[in-house]
Coordinates of N, CA and C in Angstrom, one line a residue:
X1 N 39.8 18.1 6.1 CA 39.4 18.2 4.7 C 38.1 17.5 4.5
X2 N 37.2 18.4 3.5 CA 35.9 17.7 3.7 C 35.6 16.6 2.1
X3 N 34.9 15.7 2.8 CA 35.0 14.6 1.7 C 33.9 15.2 0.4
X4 N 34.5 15.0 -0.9 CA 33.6 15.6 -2.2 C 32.0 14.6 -1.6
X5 N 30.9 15.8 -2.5 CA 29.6 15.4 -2.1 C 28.9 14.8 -3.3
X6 N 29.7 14.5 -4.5 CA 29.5 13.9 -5.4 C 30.5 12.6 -6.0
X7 N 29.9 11.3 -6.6 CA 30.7 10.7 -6.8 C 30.6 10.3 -8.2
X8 N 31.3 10.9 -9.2 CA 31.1 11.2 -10.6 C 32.1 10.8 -11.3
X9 N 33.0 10.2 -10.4 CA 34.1 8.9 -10.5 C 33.6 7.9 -10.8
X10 N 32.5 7.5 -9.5 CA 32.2 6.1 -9.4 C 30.8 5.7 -10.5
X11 N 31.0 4.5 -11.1 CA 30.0 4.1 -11.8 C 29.5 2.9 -11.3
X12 N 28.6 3.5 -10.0 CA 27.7 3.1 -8.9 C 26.8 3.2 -8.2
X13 N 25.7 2.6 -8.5 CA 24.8 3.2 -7.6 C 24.2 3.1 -6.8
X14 N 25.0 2.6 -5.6 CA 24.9 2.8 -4.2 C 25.6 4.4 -3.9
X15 N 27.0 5.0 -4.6 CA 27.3 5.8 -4.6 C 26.3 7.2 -4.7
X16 N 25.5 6.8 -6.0 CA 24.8 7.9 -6.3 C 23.1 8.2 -5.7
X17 N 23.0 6.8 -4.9 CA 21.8 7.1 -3.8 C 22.1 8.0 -2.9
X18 N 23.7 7.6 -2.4 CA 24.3 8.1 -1.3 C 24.2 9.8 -1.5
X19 N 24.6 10.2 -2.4 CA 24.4 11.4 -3.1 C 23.0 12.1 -2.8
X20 N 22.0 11.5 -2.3 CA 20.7 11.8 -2.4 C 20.1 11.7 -0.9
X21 N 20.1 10.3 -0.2 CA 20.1 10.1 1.1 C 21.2 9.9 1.7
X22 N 22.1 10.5 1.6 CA 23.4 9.8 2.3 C 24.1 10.6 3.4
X23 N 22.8 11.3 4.0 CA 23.1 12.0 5.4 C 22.0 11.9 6.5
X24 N 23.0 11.8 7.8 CA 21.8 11.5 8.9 C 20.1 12.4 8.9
X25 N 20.6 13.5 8.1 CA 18.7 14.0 8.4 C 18.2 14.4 7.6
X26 N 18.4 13.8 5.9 CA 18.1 13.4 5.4 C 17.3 11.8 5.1
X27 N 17.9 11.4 5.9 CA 17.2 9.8 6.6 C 16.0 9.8 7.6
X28 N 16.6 11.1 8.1 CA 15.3 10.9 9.5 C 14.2 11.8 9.0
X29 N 14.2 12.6 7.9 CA 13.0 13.5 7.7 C 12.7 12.5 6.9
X30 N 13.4 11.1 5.6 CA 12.2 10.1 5.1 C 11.2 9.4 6.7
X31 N 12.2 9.2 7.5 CA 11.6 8.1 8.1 C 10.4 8.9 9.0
X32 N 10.8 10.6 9.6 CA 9.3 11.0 10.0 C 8.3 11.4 8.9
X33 N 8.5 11.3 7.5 CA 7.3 11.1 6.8 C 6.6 9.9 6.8
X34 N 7.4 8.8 6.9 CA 6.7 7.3 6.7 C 6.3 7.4 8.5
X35 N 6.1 8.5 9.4 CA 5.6 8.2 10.3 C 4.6 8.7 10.4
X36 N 4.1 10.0 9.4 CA 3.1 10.8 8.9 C 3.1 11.6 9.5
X37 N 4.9 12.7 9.8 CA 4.7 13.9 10.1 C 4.8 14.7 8.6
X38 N 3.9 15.7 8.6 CA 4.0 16.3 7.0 C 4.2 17.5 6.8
X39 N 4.5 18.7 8.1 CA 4.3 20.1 8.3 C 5.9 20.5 8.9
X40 N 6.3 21.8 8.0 CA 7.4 21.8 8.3 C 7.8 21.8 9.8
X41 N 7.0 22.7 11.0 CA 7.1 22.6 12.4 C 7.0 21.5 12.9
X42 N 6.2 20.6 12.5 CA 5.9 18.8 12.8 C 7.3 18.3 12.4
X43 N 8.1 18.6 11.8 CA 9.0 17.6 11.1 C 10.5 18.5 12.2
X44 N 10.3 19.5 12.4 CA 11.6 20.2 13.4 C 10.9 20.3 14.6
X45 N 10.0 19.9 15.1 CA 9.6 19.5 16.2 C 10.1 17.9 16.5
X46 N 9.8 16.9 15.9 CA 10.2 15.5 15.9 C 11.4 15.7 15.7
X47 N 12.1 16.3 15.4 CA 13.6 16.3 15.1 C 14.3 16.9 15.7
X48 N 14.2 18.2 16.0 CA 15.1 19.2 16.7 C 16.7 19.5 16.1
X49 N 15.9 18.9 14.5 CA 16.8 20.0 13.7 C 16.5 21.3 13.6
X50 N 17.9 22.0 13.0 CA 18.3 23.9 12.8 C 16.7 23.8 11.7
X51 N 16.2 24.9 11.7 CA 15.5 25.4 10.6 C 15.9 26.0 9.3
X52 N 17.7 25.6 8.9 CA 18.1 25.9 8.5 C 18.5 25.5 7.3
X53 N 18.7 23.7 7.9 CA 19.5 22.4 7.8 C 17.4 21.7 7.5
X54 N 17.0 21.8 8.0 CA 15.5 21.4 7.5 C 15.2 21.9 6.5
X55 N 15.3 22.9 6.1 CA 14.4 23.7 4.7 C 15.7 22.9 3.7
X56 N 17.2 23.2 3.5 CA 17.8 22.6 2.9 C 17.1 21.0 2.3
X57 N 17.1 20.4 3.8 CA 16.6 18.7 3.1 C 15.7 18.5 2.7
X58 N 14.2 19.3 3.1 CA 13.1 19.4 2.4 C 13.4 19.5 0.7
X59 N 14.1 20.9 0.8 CA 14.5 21.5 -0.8 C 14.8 20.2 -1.5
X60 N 15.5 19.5 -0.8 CA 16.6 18.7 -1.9 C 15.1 17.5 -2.5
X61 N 15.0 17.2 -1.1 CA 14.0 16.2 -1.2 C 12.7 16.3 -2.3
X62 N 12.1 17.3 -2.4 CA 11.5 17.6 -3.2 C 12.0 17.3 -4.8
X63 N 13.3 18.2 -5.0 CA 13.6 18.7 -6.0 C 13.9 17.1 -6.3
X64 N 14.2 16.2 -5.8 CA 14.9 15.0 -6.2 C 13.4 14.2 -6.3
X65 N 12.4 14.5 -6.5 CA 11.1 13.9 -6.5 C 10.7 12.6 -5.3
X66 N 11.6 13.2 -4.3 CA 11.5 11.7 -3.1 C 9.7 12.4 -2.1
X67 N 9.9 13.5 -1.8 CA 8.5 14.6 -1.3 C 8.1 15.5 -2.2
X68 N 6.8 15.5 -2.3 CA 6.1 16.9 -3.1 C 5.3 18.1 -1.8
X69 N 5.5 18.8 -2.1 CA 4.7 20.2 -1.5 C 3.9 20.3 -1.9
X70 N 3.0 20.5 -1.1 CA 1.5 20.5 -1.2 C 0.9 21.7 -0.2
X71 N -0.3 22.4 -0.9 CA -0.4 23.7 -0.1 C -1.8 23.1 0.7
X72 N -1.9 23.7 1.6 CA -2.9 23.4 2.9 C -3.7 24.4 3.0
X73 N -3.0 25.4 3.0 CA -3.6 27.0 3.5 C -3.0 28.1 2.5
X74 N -4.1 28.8 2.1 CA -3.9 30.0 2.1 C -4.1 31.3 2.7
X75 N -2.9 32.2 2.0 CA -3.3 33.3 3.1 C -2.8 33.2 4.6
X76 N -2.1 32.9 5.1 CA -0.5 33.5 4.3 C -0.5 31.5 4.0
X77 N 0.4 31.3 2.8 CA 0.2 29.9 2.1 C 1.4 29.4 3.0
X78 N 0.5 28.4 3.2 CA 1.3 26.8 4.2 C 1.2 25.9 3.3
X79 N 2.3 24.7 3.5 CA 2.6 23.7 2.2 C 3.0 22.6 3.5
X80 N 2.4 21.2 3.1 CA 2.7 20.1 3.8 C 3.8 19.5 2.7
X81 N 4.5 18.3 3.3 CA 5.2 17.5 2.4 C 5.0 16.3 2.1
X82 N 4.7 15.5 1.2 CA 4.2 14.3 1.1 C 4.8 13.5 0.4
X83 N 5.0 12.0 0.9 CA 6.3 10.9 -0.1 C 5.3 10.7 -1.4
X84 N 6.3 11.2 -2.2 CA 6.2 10.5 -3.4 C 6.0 9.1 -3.6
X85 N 5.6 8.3 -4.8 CA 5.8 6.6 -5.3 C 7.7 6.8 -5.2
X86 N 8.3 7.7 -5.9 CA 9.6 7.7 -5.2 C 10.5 7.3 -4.5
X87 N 9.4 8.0 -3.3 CA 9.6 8.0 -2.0 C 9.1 6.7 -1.0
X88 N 8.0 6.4 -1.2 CA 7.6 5.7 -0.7 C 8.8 4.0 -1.0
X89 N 9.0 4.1 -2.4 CA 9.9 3.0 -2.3 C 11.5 3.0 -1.5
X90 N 11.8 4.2 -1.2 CA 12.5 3.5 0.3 C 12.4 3.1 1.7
X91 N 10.9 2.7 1.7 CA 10.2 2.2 2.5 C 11.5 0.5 3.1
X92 N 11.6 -0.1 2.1 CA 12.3 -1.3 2.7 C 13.3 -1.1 2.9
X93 N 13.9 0.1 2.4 CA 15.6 0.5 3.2 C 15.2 1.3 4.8
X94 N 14.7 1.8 5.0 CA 14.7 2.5 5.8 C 13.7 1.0 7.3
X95 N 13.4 0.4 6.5 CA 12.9 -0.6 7.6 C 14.1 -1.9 7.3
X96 N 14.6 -1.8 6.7 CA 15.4 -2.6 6.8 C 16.6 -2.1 7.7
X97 N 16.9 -0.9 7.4 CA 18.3 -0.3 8.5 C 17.6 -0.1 10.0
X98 N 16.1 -0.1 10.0 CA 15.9 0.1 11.4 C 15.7 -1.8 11.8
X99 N 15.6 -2.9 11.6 CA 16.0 -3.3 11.9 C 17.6 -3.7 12.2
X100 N 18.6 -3.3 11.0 CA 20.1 -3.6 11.6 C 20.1 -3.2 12.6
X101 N 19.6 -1.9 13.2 CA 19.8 -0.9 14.2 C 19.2 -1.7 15.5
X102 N 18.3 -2.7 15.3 CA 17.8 -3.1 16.6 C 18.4 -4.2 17.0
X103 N 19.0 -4.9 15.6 CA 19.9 -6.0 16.3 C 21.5 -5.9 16.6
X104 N 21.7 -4.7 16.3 CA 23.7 -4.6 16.5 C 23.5 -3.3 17.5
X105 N 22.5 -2.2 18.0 CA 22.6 -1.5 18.4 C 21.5 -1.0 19.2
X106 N 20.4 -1.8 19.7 CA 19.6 -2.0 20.8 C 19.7 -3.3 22.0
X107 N 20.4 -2.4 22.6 CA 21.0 -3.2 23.6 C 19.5 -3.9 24.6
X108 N 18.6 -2.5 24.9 CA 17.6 -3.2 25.5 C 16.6 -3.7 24.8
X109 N 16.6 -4.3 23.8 CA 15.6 -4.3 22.8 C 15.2 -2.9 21.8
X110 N 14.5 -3.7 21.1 CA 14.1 -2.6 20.5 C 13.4 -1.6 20.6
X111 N 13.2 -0.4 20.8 CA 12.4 0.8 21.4 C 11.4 0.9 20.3
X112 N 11.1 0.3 19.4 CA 10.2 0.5 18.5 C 10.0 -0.6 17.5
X113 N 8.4 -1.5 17.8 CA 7.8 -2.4 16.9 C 7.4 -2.0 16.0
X114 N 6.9 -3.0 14.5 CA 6.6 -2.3 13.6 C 5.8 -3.1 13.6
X115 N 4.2 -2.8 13.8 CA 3.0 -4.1 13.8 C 2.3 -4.1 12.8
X116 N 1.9 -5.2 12.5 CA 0.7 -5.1 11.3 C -0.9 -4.7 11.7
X117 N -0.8 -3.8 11.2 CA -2.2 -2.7 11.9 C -3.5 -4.3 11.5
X118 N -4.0 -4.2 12.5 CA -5.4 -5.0 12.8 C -5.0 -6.6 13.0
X119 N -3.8 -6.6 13.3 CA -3.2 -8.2 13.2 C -2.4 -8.2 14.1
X120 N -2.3 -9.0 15.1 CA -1.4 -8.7 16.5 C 0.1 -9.4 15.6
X121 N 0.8 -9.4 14.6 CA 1.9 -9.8 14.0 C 3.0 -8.4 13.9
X122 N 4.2 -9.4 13.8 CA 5.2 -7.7 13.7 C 6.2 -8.2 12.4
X123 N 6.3 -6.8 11.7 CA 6.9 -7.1 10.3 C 8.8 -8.0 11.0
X124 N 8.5 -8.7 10.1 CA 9.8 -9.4 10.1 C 11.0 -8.6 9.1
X125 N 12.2 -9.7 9.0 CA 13.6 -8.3 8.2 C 12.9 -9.0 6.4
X126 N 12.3 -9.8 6.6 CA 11.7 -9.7 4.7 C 10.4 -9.0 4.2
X127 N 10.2 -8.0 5.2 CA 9.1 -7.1 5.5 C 7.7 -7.8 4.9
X128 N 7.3 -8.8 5.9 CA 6.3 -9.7 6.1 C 5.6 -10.1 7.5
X129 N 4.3 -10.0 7.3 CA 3.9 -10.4 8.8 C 4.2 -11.7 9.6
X130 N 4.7 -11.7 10.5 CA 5.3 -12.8 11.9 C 4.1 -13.8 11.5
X131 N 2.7 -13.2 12.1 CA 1.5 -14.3 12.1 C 0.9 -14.3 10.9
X132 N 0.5 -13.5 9.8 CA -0.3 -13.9 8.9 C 0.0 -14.2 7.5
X133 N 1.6 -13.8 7.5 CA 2.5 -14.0 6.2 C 2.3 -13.0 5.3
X134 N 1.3 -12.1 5.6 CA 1.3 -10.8 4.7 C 2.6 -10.4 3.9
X135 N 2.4 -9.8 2.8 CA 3.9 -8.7 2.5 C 3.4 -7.6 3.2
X136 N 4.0 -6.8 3.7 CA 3.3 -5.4 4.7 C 4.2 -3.6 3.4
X137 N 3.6 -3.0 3.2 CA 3.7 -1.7 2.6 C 3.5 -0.8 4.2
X138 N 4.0 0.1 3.5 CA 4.0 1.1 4.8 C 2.8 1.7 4.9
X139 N 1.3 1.6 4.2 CA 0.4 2.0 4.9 C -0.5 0.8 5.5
X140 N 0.3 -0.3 5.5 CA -0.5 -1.6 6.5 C 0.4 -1.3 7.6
X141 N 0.9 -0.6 8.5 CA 1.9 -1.2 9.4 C 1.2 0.5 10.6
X142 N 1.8 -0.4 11.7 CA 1.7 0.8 12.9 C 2.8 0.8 14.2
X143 N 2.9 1.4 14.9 CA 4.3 1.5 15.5 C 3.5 1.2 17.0
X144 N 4.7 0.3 17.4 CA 4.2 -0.5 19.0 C 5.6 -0.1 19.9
X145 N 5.3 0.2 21.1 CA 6.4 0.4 21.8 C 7.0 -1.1 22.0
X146 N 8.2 -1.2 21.7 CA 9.1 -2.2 21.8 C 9.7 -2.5 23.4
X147 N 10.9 -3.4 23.5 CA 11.4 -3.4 24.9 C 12.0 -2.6 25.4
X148 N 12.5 -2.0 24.4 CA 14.0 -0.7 24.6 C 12.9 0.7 24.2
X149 N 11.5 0.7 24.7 CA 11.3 2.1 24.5 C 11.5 2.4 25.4
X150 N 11.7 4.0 25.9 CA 12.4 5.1 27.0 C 10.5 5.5 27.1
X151 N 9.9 5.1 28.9 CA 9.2 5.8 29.1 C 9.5 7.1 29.3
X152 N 8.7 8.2 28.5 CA 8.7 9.8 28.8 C 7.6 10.3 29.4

């Protein structure tokens, strides 16, 4: 039996985020935008989700104002996807759960730093720089291989 996809019982809203982000690739198409993939093949290329199950979370994503569509090309018309102010504010959830993830579930370290671009410091879990005390937003920040990255 599959669990309802709405919670219209609960007067909550952690529930009603959940309602919005509260599936694995749905989480990972935010987190490959805040990596600045923006094109639908860029984004099921990094993923190696169905193109099926992709156009769906785009749809939603949009429609819920977390990405906007944005056209690139015309003829025949191509559309990039871009975080909203929305969107952009789950920036500290999504760097906050990749931290939990590196301390209960990176066994060799973590496969992925989060550095403060032009500052050898790495965001900490109150999303602030280690060396310079910065508060860091997701366009100060850049990705460093960690101890647990898989050379490929």
């Amino acid at each position: 039996m599959a669990l309802p996809r709405t919670y219209d019982s609960q007067n909550c809203s952690i529930a009603r985020s959940l309602e919005v982000v509260g599936d694995r690739w749905t989480l990972l198409v935010i987190r490959s935008a805040f990596e600045g993939v923006r094109r639908f093949d860029d984004f099921q290329d990094a993923l190696g989700v169905a193109r099926n199950v992709l156009t769906d979370r785009l749809i939603r994503l949009c429609d819920e104002g977390i990405l906007r569509r944005v056209r690139y090309q015309e003829r025949p018309d191509r559309f990039e996807y871009r975080l909203t102010r929305k969107g952009v504010e789950l920036w500290p959830v999504i760097m906050t759960l990749l931290k939990w993830g590196d301390r209960h579930y990176a066994p060799g370290g973590p496969p992925l730093l989060v550095g403060h671009a032009g500052c050898p410091g790495l965001l900490t879990d109150r999303l602030t720089c280690d060396h310079c005390g910065a508060v860091l937003e997701p366009d100060q920040v850049e990705p460093r291989p960690g101890p647990g990255a898989l050379d490929i």
